mmCIF file of C-alpha atoms and ligand atoms in Angstrom:
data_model
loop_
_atom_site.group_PDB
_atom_site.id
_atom_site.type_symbol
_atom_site.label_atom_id
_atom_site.label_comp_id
_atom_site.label_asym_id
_atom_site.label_seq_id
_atom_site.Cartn_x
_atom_site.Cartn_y
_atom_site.Cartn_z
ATOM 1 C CA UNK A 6 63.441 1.886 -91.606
ATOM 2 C CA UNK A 7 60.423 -0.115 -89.769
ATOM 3 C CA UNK A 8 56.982 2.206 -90.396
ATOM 4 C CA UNK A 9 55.675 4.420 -87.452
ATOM 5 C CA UNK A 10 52.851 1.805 -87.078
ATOM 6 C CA UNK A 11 55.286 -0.760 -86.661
ATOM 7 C CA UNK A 12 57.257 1.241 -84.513
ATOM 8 C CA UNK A 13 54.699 2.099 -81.653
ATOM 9 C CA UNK A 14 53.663 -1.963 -82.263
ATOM 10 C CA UNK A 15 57.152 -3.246 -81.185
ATOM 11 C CA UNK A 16 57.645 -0.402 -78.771
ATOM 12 C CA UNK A 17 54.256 -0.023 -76.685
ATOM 13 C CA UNK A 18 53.212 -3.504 -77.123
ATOM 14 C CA UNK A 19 55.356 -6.382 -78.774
ATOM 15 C CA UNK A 20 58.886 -5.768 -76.412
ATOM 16 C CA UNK A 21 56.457 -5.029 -73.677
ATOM 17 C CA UNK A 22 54.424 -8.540 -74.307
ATOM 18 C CA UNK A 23 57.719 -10.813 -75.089
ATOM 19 C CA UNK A 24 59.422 -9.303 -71.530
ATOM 20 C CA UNK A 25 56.431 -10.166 -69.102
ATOM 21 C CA UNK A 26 56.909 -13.488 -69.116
ATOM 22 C CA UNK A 27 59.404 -16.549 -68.539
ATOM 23 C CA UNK A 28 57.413 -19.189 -69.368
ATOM 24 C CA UNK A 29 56.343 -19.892 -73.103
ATOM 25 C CA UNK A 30 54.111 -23.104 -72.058
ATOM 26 C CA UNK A 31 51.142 -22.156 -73.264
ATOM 27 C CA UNK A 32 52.452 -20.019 -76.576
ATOM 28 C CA UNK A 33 53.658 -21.445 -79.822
ATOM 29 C CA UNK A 34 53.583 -18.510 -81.311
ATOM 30 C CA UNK A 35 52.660 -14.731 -80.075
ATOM 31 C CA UNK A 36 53.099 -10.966 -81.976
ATOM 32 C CA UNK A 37 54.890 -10.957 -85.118
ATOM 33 C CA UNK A 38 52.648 -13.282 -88.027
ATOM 34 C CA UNK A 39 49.105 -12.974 -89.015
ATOM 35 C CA UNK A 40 48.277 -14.936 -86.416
ATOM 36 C CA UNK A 41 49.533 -15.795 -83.160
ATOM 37 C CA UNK A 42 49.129 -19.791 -82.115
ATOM 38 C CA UNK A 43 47.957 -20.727 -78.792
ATOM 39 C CA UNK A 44 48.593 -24.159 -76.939
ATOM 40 C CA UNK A 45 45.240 -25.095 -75.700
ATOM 41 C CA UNK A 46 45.169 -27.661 -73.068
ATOM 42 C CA UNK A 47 43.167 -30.547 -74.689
ATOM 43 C CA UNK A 48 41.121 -30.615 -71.129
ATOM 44 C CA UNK A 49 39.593 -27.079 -71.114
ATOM 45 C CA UNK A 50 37.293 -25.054 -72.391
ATOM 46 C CA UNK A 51 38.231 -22.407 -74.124
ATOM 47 C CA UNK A 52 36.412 -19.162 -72.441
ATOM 48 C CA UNK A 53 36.446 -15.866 -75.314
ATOM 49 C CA UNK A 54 35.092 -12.025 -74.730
ATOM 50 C CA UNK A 55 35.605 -9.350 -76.431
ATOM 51 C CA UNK A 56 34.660 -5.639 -75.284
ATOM 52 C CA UNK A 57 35.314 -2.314 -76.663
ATOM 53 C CA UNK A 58 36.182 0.650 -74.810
ATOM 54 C CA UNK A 59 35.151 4.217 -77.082
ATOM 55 C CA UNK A 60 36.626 7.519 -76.246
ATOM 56 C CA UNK A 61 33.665 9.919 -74.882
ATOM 57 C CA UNK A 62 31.140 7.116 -74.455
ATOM 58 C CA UNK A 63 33.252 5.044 -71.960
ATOM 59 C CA UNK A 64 35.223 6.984 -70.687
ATOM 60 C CA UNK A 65 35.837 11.201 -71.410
ATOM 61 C CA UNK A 66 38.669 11.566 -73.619
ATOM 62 C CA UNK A 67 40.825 13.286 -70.881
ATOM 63 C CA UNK A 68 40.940 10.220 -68.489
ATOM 64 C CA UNK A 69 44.053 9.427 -67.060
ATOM 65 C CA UNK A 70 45.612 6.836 -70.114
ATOM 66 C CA UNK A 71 46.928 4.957 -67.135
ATOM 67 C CA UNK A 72 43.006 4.282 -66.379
ATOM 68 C CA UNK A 73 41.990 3.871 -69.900
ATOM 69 C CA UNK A 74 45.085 0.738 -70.164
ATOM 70 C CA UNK A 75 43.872 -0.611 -67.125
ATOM 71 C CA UNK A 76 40.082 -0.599 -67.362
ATOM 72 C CA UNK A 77 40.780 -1.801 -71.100
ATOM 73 C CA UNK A 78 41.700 -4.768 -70.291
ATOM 74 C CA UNK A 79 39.887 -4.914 -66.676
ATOM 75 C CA UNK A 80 35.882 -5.164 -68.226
ATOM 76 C CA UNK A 81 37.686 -8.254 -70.124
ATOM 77 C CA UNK A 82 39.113 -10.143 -67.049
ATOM 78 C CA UNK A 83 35.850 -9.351 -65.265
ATOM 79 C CA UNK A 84 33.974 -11.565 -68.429
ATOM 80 C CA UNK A 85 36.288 -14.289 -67.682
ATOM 81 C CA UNK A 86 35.603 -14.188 -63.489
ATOM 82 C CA UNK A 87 31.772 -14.340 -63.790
ATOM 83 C CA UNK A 88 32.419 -17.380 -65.633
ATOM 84 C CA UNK A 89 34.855 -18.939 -63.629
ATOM 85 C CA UNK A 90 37.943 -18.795 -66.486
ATOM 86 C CA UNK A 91 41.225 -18.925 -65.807
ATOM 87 C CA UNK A 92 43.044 -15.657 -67.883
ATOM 88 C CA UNK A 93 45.383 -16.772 -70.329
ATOM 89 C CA UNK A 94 46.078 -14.208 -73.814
ATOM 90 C CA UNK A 95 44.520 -11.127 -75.018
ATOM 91 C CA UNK A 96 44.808 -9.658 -78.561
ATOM 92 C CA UNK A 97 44.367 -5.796 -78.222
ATOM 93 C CA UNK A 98 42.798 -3.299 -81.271
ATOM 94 C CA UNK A 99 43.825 0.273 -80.939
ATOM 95 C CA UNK A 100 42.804 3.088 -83.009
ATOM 96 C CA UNK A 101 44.233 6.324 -82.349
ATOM 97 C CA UNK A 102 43.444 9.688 -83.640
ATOM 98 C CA UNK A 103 47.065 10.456 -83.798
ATOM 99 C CA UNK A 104 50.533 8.980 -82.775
ATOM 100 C CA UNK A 105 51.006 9.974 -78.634
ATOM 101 C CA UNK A 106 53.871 9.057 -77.082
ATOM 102 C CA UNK A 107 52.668 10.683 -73.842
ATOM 103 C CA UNK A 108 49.591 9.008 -73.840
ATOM 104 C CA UNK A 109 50.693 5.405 -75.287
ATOM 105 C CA UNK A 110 53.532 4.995 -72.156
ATOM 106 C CA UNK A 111 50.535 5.300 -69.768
ATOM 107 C CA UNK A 112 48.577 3.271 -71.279
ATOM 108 C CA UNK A 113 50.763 0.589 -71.739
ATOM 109 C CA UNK A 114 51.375 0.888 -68.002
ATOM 110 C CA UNK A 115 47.857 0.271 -66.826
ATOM 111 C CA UNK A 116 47.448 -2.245 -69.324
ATOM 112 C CA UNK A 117 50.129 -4.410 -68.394
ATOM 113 C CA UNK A 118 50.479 -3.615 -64.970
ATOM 114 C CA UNK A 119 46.850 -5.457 -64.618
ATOM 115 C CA UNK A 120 47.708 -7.907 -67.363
ATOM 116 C CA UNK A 121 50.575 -9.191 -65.324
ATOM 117 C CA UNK A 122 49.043 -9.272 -62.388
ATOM 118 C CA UNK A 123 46.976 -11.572 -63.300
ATOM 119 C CA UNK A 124 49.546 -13.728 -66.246
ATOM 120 C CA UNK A 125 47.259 -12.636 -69.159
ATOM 121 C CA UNK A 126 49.541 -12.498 -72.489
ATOM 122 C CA UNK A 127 49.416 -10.202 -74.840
ATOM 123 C CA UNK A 128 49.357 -12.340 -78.092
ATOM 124 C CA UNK A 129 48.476 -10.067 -81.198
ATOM 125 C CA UNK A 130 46.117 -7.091 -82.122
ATOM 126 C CA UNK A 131 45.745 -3.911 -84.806
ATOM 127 C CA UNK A 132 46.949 -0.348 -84.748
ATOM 128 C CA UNK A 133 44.558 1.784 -86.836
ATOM 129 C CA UNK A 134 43.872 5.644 -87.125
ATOM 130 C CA UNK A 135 40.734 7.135 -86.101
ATOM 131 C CA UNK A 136 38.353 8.014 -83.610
ATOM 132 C CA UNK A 137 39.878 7.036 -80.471
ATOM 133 C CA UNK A 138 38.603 3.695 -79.590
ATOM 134 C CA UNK A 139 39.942 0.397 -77.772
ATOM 135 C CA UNK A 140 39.287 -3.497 -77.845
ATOM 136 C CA UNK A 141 40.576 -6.264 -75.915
ATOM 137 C CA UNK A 142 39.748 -9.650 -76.618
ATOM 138 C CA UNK A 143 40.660 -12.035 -73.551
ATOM 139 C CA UNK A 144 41.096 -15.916 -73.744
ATOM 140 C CA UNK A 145 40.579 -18.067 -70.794
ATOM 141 C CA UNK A 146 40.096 -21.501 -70.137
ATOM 142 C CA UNK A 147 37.671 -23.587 -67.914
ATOM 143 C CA UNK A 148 37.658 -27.132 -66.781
ATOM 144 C CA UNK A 149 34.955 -28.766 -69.399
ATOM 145 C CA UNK A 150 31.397 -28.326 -67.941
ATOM 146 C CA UNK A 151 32.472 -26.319 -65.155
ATOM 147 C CA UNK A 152 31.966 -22.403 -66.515
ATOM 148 C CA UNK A 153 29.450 -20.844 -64.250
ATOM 149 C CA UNK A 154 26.413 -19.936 -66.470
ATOM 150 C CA UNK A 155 24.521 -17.747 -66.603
ATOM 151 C CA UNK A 156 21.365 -20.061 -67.067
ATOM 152 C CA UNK A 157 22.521 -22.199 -63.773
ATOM 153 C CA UNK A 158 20.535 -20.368 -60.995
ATOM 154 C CA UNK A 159 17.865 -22.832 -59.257
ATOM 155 C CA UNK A 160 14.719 -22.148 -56.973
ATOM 156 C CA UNK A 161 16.168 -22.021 -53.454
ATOM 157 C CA UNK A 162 19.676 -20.413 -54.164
ATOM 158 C CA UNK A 163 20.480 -17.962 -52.442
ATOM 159 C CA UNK A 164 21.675 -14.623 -54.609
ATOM 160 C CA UNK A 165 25.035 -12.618 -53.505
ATOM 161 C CA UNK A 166 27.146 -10.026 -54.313
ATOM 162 C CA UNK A 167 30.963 -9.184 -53.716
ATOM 163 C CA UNK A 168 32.594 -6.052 -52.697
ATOM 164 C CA UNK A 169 30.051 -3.243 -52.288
ATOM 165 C CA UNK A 170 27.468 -1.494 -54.951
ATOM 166 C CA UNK A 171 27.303 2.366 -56.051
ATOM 167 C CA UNK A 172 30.478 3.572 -56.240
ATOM 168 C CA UNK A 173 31.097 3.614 -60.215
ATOM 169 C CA UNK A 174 27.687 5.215 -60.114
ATOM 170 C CA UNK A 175 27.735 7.988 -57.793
ATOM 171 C CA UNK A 176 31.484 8.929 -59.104
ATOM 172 C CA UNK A 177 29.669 9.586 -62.478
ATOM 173 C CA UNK A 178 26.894 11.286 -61.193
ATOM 174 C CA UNK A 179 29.941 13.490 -58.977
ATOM 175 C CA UNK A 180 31.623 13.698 -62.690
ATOM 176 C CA UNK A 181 27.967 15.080 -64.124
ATOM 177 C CA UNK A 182 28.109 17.765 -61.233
ATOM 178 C CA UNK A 183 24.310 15.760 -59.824
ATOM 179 C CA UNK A 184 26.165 14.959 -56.619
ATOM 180 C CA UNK A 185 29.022 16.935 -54.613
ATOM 181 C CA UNK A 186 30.841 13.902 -52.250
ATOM 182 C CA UNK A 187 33.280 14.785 -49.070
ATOM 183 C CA UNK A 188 36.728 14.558 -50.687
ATOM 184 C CA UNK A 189 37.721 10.387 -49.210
ATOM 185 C CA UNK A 190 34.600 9.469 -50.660
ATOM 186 C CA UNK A 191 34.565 11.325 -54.327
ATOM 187 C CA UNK A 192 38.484 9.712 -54.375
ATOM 188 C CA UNK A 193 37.277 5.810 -53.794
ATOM 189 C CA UNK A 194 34.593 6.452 -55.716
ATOM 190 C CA UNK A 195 36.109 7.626 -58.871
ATOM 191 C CA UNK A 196 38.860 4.729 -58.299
ATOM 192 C CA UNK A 197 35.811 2.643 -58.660
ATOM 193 C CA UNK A 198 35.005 4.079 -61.875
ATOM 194 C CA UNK A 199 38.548 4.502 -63.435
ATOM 195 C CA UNK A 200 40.266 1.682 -62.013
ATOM 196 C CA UNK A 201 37.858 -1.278 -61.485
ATOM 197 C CA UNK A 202 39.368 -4.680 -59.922
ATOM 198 C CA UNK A 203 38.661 -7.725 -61.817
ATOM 199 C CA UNK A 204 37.261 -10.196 -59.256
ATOM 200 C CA UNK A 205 39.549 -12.974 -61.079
ATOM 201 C CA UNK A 206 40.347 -15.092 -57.651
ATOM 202 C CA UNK A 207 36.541 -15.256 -56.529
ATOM 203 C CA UNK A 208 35.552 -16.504 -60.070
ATOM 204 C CA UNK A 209 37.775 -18.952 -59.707
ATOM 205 C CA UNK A 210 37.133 -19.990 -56.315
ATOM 206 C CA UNK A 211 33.286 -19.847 -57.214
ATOM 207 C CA UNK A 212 33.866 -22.814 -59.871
ATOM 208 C CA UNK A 213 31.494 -26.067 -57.829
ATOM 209 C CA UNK A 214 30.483 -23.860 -55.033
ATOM 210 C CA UNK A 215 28.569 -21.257 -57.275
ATOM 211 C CA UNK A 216 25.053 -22.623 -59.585
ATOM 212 C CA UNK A 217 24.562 -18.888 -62.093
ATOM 213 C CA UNK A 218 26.835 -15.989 -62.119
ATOM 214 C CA UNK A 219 27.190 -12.390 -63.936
ATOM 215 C CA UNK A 220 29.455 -9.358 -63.704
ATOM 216 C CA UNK A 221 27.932 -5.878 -62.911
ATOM 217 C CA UNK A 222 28.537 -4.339 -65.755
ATOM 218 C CA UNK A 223 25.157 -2.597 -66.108
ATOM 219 C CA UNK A 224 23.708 -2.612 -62.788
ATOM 220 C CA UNK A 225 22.830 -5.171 -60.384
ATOM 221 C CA UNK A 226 18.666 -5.167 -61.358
ATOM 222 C CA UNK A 227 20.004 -5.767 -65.074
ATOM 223 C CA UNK A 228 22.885 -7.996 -64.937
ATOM 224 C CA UNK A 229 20.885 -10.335 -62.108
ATOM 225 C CA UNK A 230 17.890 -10.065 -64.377
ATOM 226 C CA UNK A 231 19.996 -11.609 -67.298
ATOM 227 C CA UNK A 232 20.678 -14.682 -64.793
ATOM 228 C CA UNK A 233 16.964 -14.985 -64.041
ATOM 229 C CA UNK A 234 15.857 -14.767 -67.579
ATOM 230 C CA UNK A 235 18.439 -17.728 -68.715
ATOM 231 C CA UNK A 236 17.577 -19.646 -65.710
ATOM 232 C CA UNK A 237 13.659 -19.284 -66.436
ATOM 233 C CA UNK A 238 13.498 -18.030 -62.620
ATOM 234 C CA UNK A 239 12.705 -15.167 -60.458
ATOM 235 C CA UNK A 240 14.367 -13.581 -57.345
ATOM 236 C CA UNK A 241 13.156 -11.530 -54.334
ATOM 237 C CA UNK A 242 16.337 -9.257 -53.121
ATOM 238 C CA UNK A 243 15.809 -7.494 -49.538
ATOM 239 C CA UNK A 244 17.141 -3.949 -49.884
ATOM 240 C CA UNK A 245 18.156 -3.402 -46.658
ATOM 241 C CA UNK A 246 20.802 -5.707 -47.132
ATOM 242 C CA UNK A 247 22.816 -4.174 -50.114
ATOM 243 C CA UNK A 248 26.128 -3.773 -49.956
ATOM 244 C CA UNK A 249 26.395 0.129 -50.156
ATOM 245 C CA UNK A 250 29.591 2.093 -51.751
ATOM 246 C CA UNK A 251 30.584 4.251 -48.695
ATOM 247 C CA UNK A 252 29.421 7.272 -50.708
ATOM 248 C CA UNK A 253 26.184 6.158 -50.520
ATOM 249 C CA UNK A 254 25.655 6.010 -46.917
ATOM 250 C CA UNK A 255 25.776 9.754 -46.609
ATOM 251 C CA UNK A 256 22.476 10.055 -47.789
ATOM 252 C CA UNK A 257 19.605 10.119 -45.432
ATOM 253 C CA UNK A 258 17.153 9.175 -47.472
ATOM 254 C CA UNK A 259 19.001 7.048 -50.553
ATOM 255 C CA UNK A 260 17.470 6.435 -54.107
ATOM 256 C CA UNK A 261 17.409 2.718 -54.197
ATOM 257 C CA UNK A 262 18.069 3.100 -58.297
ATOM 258 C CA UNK A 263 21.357 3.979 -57.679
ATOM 259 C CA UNK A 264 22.408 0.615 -56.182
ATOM 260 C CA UNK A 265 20.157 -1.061 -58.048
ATOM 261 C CA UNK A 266 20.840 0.383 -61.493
ATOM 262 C CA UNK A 267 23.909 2.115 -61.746
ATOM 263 C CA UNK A 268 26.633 0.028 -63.541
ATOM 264 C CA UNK A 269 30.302 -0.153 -64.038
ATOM 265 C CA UNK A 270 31.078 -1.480 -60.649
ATOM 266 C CA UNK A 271 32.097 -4.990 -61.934
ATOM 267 C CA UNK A 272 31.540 -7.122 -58.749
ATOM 268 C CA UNK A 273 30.305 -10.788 -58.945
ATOM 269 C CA UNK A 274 26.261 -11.549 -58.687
ATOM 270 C CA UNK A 275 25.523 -15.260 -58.389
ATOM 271 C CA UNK A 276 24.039 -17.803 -56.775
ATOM 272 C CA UNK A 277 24.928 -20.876 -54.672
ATOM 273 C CA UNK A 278 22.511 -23.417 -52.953
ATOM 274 C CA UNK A 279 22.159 -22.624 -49.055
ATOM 275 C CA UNK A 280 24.037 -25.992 -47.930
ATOM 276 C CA UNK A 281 27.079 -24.164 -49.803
ATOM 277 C CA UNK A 282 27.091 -20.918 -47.654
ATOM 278 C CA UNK A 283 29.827 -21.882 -45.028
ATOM 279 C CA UNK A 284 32.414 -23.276 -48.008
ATOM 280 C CA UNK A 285 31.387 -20.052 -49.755
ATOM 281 C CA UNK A 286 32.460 -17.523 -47.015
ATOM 282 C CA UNK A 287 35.072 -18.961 -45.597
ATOM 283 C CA UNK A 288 36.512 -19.429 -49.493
ATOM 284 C CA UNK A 289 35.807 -15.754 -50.247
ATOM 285 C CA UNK A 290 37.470 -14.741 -46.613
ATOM 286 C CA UNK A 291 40.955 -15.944 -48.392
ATOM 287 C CA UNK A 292 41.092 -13.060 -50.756
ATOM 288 C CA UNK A 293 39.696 -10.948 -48.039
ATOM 289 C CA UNK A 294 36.503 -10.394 -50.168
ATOM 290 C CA UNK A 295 33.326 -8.965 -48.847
ATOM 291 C CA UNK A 296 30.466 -10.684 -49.870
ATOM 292 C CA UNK A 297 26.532 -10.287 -49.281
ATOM 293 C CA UNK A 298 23.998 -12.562 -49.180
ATOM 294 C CA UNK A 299 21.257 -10.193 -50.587
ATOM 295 C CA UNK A 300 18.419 -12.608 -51.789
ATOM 296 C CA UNK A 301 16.601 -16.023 -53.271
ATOM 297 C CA UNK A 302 16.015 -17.367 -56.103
ATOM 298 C CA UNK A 303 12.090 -18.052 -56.867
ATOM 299 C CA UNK A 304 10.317 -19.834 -59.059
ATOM 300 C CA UNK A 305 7.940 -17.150 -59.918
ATOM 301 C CA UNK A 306 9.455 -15.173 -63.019
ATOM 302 C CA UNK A 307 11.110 -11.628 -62.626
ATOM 303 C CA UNK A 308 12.822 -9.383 -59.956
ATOM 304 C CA UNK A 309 11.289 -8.207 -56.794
ATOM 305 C CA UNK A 310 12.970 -5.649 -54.794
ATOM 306 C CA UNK A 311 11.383 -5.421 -51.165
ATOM 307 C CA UNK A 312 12.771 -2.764 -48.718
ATOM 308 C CA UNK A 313 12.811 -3.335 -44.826
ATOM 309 C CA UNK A 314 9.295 -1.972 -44.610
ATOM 310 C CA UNK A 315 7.995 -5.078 -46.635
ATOM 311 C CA UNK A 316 6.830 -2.691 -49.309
ATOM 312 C CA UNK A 317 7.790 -3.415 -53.533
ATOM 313 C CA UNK A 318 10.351 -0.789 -54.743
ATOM 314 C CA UNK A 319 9.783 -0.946 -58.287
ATOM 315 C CA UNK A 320 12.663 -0.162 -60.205
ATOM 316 C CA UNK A 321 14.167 0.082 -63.920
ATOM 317 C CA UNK A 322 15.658 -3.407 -65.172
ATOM 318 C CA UNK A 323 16.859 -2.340 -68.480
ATOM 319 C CA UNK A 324 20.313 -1.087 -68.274
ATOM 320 C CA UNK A 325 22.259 0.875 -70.143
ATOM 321 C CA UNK A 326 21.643 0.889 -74.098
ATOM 322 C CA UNK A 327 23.819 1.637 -76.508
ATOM 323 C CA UNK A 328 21.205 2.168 -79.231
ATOM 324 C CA UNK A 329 17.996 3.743 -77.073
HETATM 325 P P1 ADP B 593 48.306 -8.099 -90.369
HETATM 326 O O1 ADP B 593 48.400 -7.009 -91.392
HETATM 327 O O2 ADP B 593 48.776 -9.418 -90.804
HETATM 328 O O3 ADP B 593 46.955 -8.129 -89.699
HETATM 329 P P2 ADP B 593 49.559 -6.225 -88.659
HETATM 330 O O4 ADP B 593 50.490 -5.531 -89.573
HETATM 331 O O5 ADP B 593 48.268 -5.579 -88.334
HETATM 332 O O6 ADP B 593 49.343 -7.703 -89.220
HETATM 333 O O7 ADP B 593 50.310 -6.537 -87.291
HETATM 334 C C1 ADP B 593 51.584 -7.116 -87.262
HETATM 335 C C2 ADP B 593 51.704 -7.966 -86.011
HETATM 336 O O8 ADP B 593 51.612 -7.119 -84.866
HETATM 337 C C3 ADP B 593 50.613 -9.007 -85.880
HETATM 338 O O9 ADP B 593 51.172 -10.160 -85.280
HETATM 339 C C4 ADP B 593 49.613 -8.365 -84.947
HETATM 340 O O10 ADP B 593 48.905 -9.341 -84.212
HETATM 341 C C5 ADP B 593 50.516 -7.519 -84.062
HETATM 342 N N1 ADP B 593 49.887 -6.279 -83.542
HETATM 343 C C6 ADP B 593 49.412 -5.227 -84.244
HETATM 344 N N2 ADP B 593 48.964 -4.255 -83.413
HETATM 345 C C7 ADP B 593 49.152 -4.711 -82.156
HETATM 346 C C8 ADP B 593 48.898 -4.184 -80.863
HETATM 347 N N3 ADP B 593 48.341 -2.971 -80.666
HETATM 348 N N4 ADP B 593 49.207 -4.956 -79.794
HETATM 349 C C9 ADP B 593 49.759 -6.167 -79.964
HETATM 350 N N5 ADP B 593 50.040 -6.708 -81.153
HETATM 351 C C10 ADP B 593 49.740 -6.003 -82.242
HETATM 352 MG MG1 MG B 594 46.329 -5.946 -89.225
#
């Protein structure tokens, strides 16, 4: 008689892992020992992140746990596009307050729905009880030298953005009651909290056409002041030119900040010399991925936000903090 921890392992997770895939080239050994041993290519990089999601700080405890699997696993995969790595395994930690069969199915489906879109293997993790709480740890792997950085931007780049800005931000503000939205709107906007979309294929069209680049995680002012603070640079971004969630356009007169600063949107910032600008769109076109020239790269430190006036908007660049 296997142990109810052992049980929801080989149920939820171990058949799950060992079915999703054909091909065992990269896997000497996955669930089952104390550790699980991984075939590195002796070429690569190996590219490692590891996020936690917790119950009522990330997400309320009644989400969807089709959301929860997917998201899970998604602010992982995002790591691994803004540095141009190609997914490969994940371990996963669960802790659960109690045993839910309800709730594990779902999860598992998000989880691996998104896992095998992308051919990320599940190779190990824990099951623990307590406070409801999740971590993925994802494993890439990069050509050597070739992991876009953080600390690559130079004077001259120009800065851009995928997809569009806002939407995670204004779906929690709709969640907080701050905002009511028409109904299309609150929909795509809460699918842009829940259910963000990894921008795997741009990272890893971005490798040698891309100098620095960062996932939004935080919010654009934040994550793009991370770049300009490992790069020793500044950045002037024209306003005007943001990439606006749909829900955002409503508003006659919009609060910049929310753009700017709101986070969980996990699109790409980066930035690419100007001679790389037609290669650049007409690579990102492929996937059918917007994406916004929004500013430069200066040598004068920090971030300056101008709007089409010509005036400053000064605006907050901390982001969100766990301990404040
Ligand atoms: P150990 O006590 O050696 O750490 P465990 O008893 O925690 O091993 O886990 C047994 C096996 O199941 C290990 O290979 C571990 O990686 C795997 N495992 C445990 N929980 C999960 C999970 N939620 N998802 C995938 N694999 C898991
Ligand atoms: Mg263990």
């Amino acid at each position: 008689m296997q142990s109810a921890e052992f049980q929801i392992i080989e149920r939820y997770f171990a058949a799950r892992a060992r079915a999703a895939y054909d091909s065992d080239a990269d896997l000497e050994l996955g669930i089952g020992d104390d550790c699980a041993l991984l075939r590195v290519p002796h070429d690569s990089e190996l590219a490692v992140s590891v996020d936690t999601l917790v119950a009522g700080v990330h997400y309320p405890p009644e989400t969807d746990p089709v959301d929860v699997g997917h998201k899970a696993l998604a602010v992982g995969l995002s790591d691994l596009a803004a540095m141009g790595a190609e997914p490969r395994w994940m371990t996963l930690a669960l802790t659960l307050p109690e045993v839910d069969e309800t709730w594990l199915a779902g999860f598992g489906r998000g989880f691996f729905a998104l896992a095998e879109r992308y051919g990320v293997r599940l190779v190990g993790g824990d099951t623990t009880r307590g406070p409801e709480s999740i971590t993925v740890q994802v494993h890439g792997t990069v050509p050597p030298g070739r992991a876009l950085r953080r600390s690559l931007a130079c004077p001259g780049d120009l800065v851009y953005v995928t997809g569009e800005l806002g939407g995670a931000g204004l779906a929690l503000l709709a969640r907080q009651g701050k905002v009511s939205l028409p109904a299309e709107h609150a929909t795509r906007a809460l699918e842009r909290l829940n259910c963000p979309e990894p921008r795997i294929r741009e990272g890893l069209a971005l490798r040698g056409i891309a100098h620095a680049a960062i996932d939004i995680s935080d919010g654009l002012a934040a994550d793009l002041g991370h770049i300009l603070k490992a790069s020793g640079v500044g950045a002037t971004l024209q306003l005007e030119r943001l990439p606006l969630a749909p829900g955002l356009t409503v508003y006659e007169t919009l609060d910049w900040n929310l753009p700017l600063c709101a986070g969980d949107d996990y699109e790409l910032c980066f930035t690419s010399p100007p001679g790389n600008q037609i290669r650049l769109l007409e690579v990102l076109e492929r996937f059918s991925c917007r994406c916004t020239c929004i500013g430069a790269i200066e040598n004068v430190p920090g971030l300056r936000c101008r709007l089409a006036n010509g005036e400053l908007f000064v605006t907050d660049t901390r982001g969100y903090e766990h301990f404040a």
